[in-house]
Structure formats: C-alpha cells, structure tokens
PDB file of C-alpha atoms and ligand atoms in Angstrom:
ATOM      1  CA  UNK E   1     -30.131  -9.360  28.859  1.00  0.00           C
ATOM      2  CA  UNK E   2     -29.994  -7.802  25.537  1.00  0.00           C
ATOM      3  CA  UNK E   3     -30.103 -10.131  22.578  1.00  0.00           C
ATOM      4  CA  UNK E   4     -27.426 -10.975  21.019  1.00  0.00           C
ATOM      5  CA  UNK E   5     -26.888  -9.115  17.179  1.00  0.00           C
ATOM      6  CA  UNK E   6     -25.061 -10.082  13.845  1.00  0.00           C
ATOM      7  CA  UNK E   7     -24.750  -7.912  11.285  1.00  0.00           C
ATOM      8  CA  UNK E   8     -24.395  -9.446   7.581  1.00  0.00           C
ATOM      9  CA  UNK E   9     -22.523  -6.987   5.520  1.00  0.00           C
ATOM     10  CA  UNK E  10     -22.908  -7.032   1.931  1.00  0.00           C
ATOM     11  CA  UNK E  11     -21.310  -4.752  -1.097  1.00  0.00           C
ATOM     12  CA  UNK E  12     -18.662  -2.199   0.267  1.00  0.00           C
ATOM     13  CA  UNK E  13     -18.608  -3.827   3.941  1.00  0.00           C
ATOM     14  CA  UNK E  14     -16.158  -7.010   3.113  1.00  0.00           C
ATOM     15  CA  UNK E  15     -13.424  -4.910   4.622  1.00  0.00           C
ATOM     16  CA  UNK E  16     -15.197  -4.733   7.674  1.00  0.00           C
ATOM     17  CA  UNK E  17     -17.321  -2.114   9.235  1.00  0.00           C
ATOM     18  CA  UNK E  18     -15.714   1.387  10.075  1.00  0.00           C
ATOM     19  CA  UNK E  19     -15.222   1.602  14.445  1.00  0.00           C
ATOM     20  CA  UNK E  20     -15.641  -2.339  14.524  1.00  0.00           C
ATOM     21  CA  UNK E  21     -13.330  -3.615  17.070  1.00  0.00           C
ATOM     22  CA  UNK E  22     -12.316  -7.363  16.478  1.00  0.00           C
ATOM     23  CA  UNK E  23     -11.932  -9.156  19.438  1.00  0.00           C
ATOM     24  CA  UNK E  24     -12.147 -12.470  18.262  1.00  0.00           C
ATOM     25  CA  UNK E  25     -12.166 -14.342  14.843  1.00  0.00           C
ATOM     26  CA  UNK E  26     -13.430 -17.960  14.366  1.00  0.00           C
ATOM     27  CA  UNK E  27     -14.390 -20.179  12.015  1.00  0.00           C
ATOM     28  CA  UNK E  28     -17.161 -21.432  12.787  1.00  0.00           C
ATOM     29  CA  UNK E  29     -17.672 -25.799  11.061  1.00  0.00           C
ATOM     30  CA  UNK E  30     -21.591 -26.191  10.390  1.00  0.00           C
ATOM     31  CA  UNK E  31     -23.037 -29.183   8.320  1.00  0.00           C
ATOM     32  CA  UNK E  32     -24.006 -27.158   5.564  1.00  0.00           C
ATOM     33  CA  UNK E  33     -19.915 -26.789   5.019  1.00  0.00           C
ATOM     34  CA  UNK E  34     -17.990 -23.150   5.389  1.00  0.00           C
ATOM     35  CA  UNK E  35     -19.447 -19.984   6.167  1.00  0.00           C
ATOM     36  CA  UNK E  36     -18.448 -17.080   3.739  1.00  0.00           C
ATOM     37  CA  UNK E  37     -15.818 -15.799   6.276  1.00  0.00           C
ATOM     38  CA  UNK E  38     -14.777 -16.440   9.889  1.00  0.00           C
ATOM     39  CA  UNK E  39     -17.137 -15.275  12.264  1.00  0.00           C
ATOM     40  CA  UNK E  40     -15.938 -11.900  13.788  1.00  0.00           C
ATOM     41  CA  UNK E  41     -16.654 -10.934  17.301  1.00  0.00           C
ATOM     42  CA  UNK E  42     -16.107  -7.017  19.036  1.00  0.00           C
ATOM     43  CA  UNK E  43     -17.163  -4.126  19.911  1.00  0.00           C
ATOM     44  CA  UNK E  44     -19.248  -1.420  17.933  1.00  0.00           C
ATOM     45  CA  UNK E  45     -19.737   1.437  19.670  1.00  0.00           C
ATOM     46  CA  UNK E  46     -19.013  -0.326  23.213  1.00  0.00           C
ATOM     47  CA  UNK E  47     -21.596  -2.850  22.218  1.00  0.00           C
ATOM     48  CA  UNK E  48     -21.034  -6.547  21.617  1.00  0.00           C
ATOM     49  CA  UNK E  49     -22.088  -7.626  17.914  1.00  0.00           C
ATOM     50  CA  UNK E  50     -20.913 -10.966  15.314  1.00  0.00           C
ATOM     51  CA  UNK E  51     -19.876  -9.277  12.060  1.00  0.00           C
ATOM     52  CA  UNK E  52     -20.157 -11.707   9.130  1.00  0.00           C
ATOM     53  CA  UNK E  53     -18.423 -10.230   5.319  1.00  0.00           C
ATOM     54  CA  UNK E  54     -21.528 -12.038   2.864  1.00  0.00           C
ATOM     55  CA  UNK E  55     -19.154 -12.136  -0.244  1.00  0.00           C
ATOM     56  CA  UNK E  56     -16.324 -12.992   2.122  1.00  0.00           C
ATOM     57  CA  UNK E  57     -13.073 -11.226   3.666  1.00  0.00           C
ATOM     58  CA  UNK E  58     -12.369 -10.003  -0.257  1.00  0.00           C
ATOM     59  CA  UNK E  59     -15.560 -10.359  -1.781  1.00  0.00           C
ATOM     60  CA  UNK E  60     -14.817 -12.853  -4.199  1.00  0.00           C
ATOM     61  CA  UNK E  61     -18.319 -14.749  -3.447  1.00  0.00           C
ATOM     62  CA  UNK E  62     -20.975 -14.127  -5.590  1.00  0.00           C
ATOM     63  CA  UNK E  63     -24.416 -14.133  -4.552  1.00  0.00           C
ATOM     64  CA  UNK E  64     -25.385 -17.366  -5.901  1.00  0.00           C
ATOM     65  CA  UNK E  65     -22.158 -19.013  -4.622  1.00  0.00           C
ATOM     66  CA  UNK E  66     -22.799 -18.115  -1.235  1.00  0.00           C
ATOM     67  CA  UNK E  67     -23.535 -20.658   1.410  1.00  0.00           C
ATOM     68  CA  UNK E  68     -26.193 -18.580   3.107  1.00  0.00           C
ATOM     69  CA  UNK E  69     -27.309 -22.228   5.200  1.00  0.00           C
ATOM     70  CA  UNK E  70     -23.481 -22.159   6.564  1.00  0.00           C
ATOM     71  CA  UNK E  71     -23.859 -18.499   7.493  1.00  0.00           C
ATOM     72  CA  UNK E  72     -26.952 -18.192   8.926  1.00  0.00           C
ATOM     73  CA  UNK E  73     -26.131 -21.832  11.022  1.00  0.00           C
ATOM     74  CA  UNK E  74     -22.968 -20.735  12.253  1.00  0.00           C
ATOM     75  CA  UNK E  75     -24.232 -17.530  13.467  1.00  0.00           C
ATOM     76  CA  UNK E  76     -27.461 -19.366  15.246  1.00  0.00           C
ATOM     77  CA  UNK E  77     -25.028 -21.936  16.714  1.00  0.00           C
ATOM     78  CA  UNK E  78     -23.127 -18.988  17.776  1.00  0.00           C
ATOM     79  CA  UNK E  79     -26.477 -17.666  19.956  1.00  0.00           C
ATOM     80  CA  UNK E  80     -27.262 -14.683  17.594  1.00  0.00           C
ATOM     81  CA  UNK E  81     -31.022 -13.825  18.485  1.00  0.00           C
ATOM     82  CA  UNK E  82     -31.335 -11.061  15.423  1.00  0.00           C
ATOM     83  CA  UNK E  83     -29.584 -10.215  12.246  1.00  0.00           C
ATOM     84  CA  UNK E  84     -29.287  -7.020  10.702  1.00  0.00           C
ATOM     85  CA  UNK E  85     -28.395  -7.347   6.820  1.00  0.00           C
ATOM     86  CA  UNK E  86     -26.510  -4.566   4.798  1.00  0.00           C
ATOM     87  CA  UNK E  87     -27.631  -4.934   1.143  1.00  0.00           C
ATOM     88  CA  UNK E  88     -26.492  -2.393  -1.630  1.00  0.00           C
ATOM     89  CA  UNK E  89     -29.732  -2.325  -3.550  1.00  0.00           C
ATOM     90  CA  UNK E  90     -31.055  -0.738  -7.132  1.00  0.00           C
ATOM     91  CA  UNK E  91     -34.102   1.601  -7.084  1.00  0.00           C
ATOM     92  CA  UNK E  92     -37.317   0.791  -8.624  1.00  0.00           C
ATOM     93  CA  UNK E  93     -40.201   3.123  -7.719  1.00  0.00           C
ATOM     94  CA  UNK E  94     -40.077   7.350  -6.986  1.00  0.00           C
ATOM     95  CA  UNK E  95     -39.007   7.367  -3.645  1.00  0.00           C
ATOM     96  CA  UNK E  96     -35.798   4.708  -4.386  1.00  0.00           C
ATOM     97  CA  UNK E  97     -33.047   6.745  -5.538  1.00  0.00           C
ATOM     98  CA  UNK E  98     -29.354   6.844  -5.546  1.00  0.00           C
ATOM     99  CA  UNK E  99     -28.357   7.541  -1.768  1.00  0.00           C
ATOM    100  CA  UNK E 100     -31.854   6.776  -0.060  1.00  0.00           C
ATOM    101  CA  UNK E 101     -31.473   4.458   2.709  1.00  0.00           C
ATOM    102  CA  UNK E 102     -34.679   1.897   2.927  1.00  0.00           C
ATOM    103  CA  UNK E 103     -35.822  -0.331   5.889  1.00  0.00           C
ATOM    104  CA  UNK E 104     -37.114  -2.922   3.384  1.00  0.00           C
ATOM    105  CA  UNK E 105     -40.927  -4.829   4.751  1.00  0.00           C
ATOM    106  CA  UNK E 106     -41.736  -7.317   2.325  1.00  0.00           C
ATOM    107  CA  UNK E 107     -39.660  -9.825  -0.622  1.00  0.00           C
ATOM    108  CA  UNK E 108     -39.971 -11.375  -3.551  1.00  0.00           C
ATOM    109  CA  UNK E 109     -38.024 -14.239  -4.764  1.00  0.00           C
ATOM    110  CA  UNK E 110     -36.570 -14.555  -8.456  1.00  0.00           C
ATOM    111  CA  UNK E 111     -33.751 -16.512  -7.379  1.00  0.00           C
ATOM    112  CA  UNK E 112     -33.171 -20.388  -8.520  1.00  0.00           C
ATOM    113  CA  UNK E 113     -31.058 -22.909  -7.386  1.00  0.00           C
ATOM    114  CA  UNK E 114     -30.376 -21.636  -4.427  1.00  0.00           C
ATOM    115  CA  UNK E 115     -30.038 -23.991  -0.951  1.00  0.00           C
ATOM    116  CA  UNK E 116     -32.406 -22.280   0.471  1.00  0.00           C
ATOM    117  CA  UNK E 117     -34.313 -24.427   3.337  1.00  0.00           C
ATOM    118  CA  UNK E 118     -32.813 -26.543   6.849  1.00  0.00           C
ATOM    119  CA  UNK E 119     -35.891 -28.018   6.541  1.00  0.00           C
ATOM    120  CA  UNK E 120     -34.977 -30.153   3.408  1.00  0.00           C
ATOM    121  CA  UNK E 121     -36.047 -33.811   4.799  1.00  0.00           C
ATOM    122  CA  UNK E 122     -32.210 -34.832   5.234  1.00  0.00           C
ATOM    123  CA  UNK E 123     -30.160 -32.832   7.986  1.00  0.00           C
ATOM    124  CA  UNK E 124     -34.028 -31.885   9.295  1.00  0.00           C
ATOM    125  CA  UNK E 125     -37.474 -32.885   9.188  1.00  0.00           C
ATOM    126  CA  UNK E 126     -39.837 -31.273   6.255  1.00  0.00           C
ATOM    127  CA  UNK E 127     -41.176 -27.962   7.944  1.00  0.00           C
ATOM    128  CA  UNK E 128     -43.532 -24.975   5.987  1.00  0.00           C
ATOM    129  CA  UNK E 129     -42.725 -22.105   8.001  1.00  0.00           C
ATOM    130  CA  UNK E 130     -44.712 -18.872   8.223  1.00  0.00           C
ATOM    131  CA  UNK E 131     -42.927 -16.223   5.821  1.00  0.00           C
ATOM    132  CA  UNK E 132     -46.260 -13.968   5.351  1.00  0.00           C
ATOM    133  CA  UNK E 133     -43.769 -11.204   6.879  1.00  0.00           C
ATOM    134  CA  UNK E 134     -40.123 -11.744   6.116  1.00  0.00           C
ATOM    135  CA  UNK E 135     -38.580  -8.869   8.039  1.00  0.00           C
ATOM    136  CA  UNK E 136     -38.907  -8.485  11.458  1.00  0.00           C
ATOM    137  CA  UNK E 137     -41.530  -6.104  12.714  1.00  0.00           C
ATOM    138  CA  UNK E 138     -40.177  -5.032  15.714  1.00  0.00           C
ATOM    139  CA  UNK E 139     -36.214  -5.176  14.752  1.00  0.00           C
ATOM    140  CA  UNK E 140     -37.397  -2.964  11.619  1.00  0.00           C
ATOM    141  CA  UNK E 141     -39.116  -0.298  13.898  1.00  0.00           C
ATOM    142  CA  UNK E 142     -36.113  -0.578  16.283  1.00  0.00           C
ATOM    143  CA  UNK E 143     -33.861   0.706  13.125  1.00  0.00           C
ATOM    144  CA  UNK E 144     -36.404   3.650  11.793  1.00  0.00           C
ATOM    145  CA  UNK E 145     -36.152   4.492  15.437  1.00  0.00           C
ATOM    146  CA  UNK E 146     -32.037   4.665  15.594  1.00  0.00           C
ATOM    147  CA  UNK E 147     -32.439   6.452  11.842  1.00  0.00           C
ATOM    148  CA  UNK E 148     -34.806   9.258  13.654  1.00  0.00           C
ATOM    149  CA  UNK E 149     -32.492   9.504  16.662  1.00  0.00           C
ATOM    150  CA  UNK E 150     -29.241   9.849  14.691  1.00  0.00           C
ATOM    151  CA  UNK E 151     -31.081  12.249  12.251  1.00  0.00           C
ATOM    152  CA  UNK E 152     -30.572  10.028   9.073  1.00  0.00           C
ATOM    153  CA  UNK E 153     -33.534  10.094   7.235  1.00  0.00           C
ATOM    154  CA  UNK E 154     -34.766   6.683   6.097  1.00  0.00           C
ATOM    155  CA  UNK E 155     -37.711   5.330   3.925  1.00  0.00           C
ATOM    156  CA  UNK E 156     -39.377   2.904   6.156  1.00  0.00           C
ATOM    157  CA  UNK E 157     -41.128   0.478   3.693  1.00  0.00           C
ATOM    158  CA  UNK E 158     -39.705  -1.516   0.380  1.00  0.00           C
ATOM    159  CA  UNK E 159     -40.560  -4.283  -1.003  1.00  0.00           C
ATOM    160  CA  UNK E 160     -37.128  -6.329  -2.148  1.00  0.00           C
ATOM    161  CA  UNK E 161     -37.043  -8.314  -5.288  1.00  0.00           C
ATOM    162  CA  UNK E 162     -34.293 -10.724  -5.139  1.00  0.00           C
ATOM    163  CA  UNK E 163     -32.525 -11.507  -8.683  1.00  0.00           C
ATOM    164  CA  UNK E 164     -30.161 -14.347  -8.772  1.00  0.00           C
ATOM    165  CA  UNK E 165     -26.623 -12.064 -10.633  1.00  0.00           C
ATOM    166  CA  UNK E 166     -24.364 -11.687 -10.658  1.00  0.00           C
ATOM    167  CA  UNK E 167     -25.253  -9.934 -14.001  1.00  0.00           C
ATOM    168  CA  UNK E 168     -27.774  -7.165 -13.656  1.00  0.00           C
ATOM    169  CA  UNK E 169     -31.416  -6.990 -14.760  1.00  0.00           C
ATOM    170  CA  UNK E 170     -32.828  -6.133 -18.362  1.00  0.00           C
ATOM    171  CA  UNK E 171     -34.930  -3.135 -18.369  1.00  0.00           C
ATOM    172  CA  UNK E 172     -37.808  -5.459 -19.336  1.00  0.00           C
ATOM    173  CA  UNK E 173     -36.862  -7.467 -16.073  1.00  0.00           C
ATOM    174  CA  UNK E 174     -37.121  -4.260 -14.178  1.00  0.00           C
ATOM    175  CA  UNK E 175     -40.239  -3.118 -15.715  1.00  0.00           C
ATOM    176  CA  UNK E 176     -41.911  -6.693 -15.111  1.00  0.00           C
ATOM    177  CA  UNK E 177     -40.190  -6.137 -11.117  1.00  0.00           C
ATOM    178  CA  UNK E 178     -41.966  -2.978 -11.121  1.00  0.00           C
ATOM    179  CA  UNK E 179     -45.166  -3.915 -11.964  1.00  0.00           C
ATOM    180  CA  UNK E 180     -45.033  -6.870  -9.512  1.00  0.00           C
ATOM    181  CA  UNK E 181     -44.401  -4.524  -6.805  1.00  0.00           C
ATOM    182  CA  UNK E 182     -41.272  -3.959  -6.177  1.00  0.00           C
ATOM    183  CA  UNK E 183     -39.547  -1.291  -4.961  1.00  0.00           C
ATOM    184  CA  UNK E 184     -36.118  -2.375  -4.962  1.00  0.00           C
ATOM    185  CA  UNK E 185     -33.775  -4.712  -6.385  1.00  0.00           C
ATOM    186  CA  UNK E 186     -30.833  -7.037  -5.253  1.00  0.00           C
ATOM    187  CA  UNK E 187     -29.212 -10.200  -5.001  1.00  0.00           C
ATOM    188  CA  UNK E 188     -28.618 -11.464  -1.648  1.00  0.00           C
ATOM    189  CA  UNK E 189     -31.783 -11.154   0.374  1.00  0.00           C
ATOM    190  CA  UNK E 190     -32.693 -14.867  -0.171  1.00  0.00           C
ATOM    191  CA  UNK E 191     -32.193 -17.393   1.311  1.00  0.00           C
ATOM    192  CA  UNK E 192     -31.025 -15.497   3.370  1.00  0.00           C
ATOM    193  CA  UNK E 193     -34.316 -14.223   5.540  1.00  0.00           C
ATOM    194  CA  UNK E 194     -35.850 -17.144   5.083  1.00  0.00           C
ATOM    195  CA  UNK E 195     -33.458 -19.507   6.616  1.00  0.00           C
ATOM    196  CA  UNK E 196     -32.927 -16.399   9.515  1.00  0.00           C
ATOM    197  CA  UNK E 197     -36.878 -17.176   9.951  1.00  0.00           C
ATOM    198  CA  UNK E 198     -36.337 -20.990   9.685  1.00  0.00           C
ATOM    199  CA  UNK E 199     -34.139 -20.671  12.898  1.00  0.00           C
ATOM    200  CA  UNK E 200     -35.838 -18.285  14.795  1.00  0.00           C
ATOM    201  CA  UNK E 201     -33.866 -15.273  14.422  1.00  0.00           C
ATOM    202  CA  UNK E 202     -35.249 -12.328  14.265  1.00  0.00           C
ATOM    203  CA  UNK E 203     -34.310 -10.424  10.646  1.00  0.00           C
ATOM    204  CA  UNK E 204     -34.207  -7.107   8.978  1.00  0.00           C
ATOM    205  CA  UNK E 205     -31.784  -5.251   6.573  1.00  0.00           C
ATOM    206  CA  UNK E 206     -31.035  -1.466   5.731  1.00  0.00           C
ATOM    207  CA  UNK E 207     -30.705  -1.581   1.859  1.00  0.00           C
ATOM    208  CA  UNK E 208     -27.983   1.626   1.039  1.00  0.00           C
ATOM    209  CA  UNK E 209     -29.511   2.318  -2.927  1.00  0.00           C
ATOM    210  CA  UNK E 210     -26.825   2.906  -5.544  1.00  0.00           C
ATOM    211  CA  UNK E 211     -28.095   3.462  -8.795  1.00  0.00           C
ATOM    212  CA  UNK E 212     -31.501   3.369 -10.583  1.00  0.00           C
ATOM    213  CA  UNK E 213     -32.522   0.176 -11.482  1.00  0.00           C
ATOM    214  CA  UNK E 214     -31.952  -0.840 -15.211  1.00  0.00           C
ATOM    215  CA  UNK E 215     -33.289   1.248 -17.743  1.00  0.00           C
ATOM    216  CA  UNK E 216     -34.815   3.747 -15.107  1.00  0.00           C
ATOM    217  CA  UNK E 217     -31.122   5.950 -16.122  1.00  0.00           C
ATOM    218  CA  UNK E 218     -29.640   7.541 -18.964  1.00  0.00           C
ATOM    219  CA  UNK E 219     -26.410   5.875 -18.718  1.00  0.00           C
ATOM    220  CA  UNK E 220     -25.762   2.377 -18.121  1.00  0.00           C
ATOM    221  CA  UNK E 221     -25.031   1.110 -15.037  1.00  0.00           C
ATOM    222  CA  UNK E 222     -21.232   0.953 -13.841  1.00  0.00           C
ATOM    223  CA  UNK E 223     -19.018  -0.670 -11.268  1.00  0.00           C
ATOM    224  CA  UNK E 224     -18.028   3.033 -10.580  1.00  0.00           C
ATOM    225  CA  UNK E 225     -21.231   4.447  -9.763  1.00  0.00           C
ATOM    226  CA  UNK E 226     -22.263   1.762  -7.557  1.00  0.00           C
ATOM    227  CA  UNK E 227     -18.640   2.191  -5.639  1.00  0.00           C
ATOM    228  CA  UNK E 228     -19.500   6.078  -5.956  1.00  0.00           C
ATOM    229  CA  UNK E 229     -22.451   5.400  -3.967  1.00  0.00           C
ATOM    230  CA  UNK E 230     -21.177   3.049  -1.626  1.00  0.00           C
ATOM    231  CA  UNK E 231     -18.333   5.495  -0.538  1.00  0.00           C
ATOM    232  CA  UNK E 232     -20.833   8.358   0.393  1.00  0.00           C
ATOM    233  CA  UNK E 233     -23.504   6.471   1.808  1.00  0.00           C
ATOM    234  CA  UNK E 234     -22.241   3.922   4.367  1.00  0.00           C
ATOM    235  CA  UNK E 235     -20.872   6.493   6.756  1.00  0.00           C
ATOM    236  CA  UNK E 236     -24.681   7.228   6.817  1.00  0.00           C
ATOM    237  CA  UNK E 237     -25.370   3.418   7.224  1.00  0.00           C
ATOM    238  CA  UNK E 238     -22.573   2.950  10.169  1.00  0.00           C
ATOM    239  CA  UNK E 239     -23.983   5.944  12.205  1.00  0.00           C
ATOM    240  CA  UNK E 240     -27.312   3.991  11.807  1.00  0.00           C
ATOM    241  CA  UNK E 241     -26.336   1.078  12.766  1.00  0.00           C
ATOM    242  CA  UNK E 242     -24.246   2.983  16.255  1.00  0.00           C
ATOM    243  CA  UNK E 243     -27.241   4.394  17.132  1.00  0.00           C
ATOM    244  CA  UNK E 244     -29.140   1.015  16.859  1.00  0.00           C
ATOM    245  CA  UNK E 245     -27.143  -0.798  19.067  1.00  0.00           C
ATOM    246  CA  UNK E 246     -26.999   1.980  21.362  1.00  0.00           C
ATOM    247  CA  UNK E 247     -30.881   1.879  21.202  1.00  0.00           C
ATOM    248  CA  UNK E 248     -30.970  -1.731  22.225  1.00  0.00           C
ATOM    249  CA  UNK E 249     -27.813  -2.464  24.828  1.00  0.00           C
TER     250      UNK E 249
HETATM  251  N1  HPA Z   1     -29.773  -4.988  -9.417  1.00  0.00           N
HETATM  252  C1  HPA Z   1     -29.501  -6.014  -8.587  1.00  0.00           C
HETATM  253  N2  HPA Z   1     -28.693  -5.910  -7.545  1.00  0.00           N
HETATM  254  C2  HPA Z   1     -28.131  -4.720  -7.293  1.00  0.00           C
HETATM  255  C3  HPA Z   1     -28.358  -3.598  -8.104  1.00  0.00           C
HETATM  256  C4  HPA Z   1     -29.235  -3.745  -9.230  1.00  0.00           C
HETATM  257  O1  HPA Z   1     -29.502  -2.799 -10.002  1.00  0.00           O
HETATM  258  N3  HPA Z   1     -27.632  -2.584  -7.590  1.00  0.00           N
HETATM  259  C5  HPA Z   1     -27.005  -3.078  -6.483  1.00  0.00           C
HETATM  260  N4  HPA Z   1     -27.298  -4.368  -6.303  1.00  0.00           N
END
C-alpha cells in the first residue's frame, strides 16, 4: 500500500493548495498543544494526501511561533509515513535565483529557542538521533523524478540555512551563510525535519526561491517581490507536486 503523504505548506500556500479537494478537516489534540491549523484530508490529483497551512489557515504564525512538535505529532498520530515541505526560500549561491525551484539535501541550523526535540527527557526518554542526512534520500529522488516527468526543471541539491525571522538577514549574515555553505536561506526548515526524523517519517521539501538573499540585489528586499514570486512560481510547484503523487500511488 502506498504510504501515506502530508504536505506542509509554507509562504503563499495558507490558502490551501490549488486542485486540493477537502474531504475532511480535523483538529487534531497532541501533548505538545495545537497544531498550526486543522489537519486537512482529500484528494490531489485523485490521490489521498494530509495538507497542513505552517503559518496557519491566514498565516498569522510566524516561524518562531510555530508549534512545529504539535504539527509534526498530529500528522504522525494521523499515520503520515512522509512529509513533503513547501518553503519559500532566498538564494545564496549562482545557481539560486528568483524562480529556481531546489530539492534542498543538507541544513544548517541558526535558529534559537525553538522546541525542537520529543526526545526532551519529559513527554519521552533522552534520544540522539542520526541527522547526518536531514532530507530523505529516496523521497528527494522521488521529487527530481516527478520534476523530470512533468518537465519542470529543478536544481537537485541545496544546502538550507535556517534563520530564526521573522526579520530578514543582514548582508553580513548572508555573506557569513555563504561562506558556511549555504545555498539557500529560510525560516521554517527546523525543527521541523528534525522532529519528522525523530518520528520516523520520511522528509523532504521543494524550496520555490523568491528573491536574492540580502545584499546579493540592488534593491532591498520587499513583501511585493516575494508575493511576485510566489504568484508565478507555485503553479510550477503544484504541477510538481501532481506528478509526485502520481509517481508514488
Ligand atoms: N531569508 C529568509 N527567509 C526567506 C527569505 C530570505 O531572504 N526569502 C524567503 N524566505
């Protein structure tokens, strides 16, 4: 039986997800306290999939206010195998710009504060899991493949860096980023693949990139241009994701 999928939406999908049908909502009660959003369950392109809004139904949550424990619990207690995030990312190195769509392989973490472990001593035992490869192998080959068969081009490595926001980065931040590694930059990868990991589910994310990182453009960065970006590059992300679930059912 094919596993089941959740897809974690992120900038631009808090509305939903274009073709989703909604069979069912519920709120789901975990220990760690609310999800961001009711869980949503349907129908994407005849295939069954959990669609969870990360900044919630009108993305008023922002990334360090979000109770990624609660998400990622209620969709494991919900029998979700693998999770596909959306993240709306800024560009770091060449091949990162505006519009590129990037099946991220590796993360670093600049966050603080976050909840960001089950495995805290109190509502479980202390664990050190193995996070040498935070996304997926296989799920991340599974979405180049449904990029190649729907003809959307995508760059098939990134490394992630993870700021905590909401405010964006100095260009000194970026530059430091850059010469850490990174490739891109965003807010809401972690916890978020970690506690996925933590649980057992399988994890990987298509990063949609909408504007050069800071300091890497001539003008600053806006609200607009990031919208801009969003509006002509998640049809390109929804046809990706068809075609993966059509690849796996
Ligand atoms: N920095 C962090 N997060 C982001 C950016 C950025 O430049 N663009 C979209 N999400």
């Amino acid at each position: 039986m094919a596993k089941r999928i959740a897809l974690i939406g992120g900038s631009g999908l808090s509305h939903g997800l274009s073709g989703f049908d909604v069979a069912e909502e519920r709120p789901v009660d975990t220990v760690y306290g609310q999800t961001s959003a009711p869980l949503q369950f349907g129908q994407l392109a005849g295939s069954e999939m959990v669609f969870l809004p990360r900044h919630g139904g009108s993305h008023s949550l922002a990334p360090h206010k979000i109770n990624y424990r609660a998400n990622v619990s209620a969709l494991q207690q919900s029998g979700v195998e693998r999770i596909v995030a959306v993240n709306a990312v800024g560009g770091i190195t060449k091949d990162m710009g505006p519009g590129v769509i990037a099946i991220p392989h590796q993360l670093i973490d600049y966050t603080w504060g976050r909840q960001s472990t089950f495995f805290d001593g109190e509502h479980n035992p202390l664990q050190h899991v193995d996070f040498s490869d935070p996304y997926t192998a296989e799920l991340r080959q599974l979405l180049l493949a449904a990029g190649s068969n729907a003809g959307i081009q995508c760059v098939d490595y990134g490394v992630y860096g993870c700021t905590q926001g909401p405010r964006l980065e100095t260009a000194a931040e970026i530059e430091r980023m850059r010469r850490d590694g990174c490739d891109l930059v965003g807010m809401t990868a972690m916890p978020e693949a970690a506690l996925a990991r933590e649980m057992g589910i399988e994890y990987a994310a298509v990063c949609l990139v909408v504007n050069w990182g800071a300091g890497l453009q001539d003008e600053p960065i806006t609200m607009a241009q990031i919208q801009h970006c969003l509006d002509q590059g998640l049809g390109q992300v929804g046809q990706l994701l068809h075609s993966f679930l059509s690849l796996v059912d």
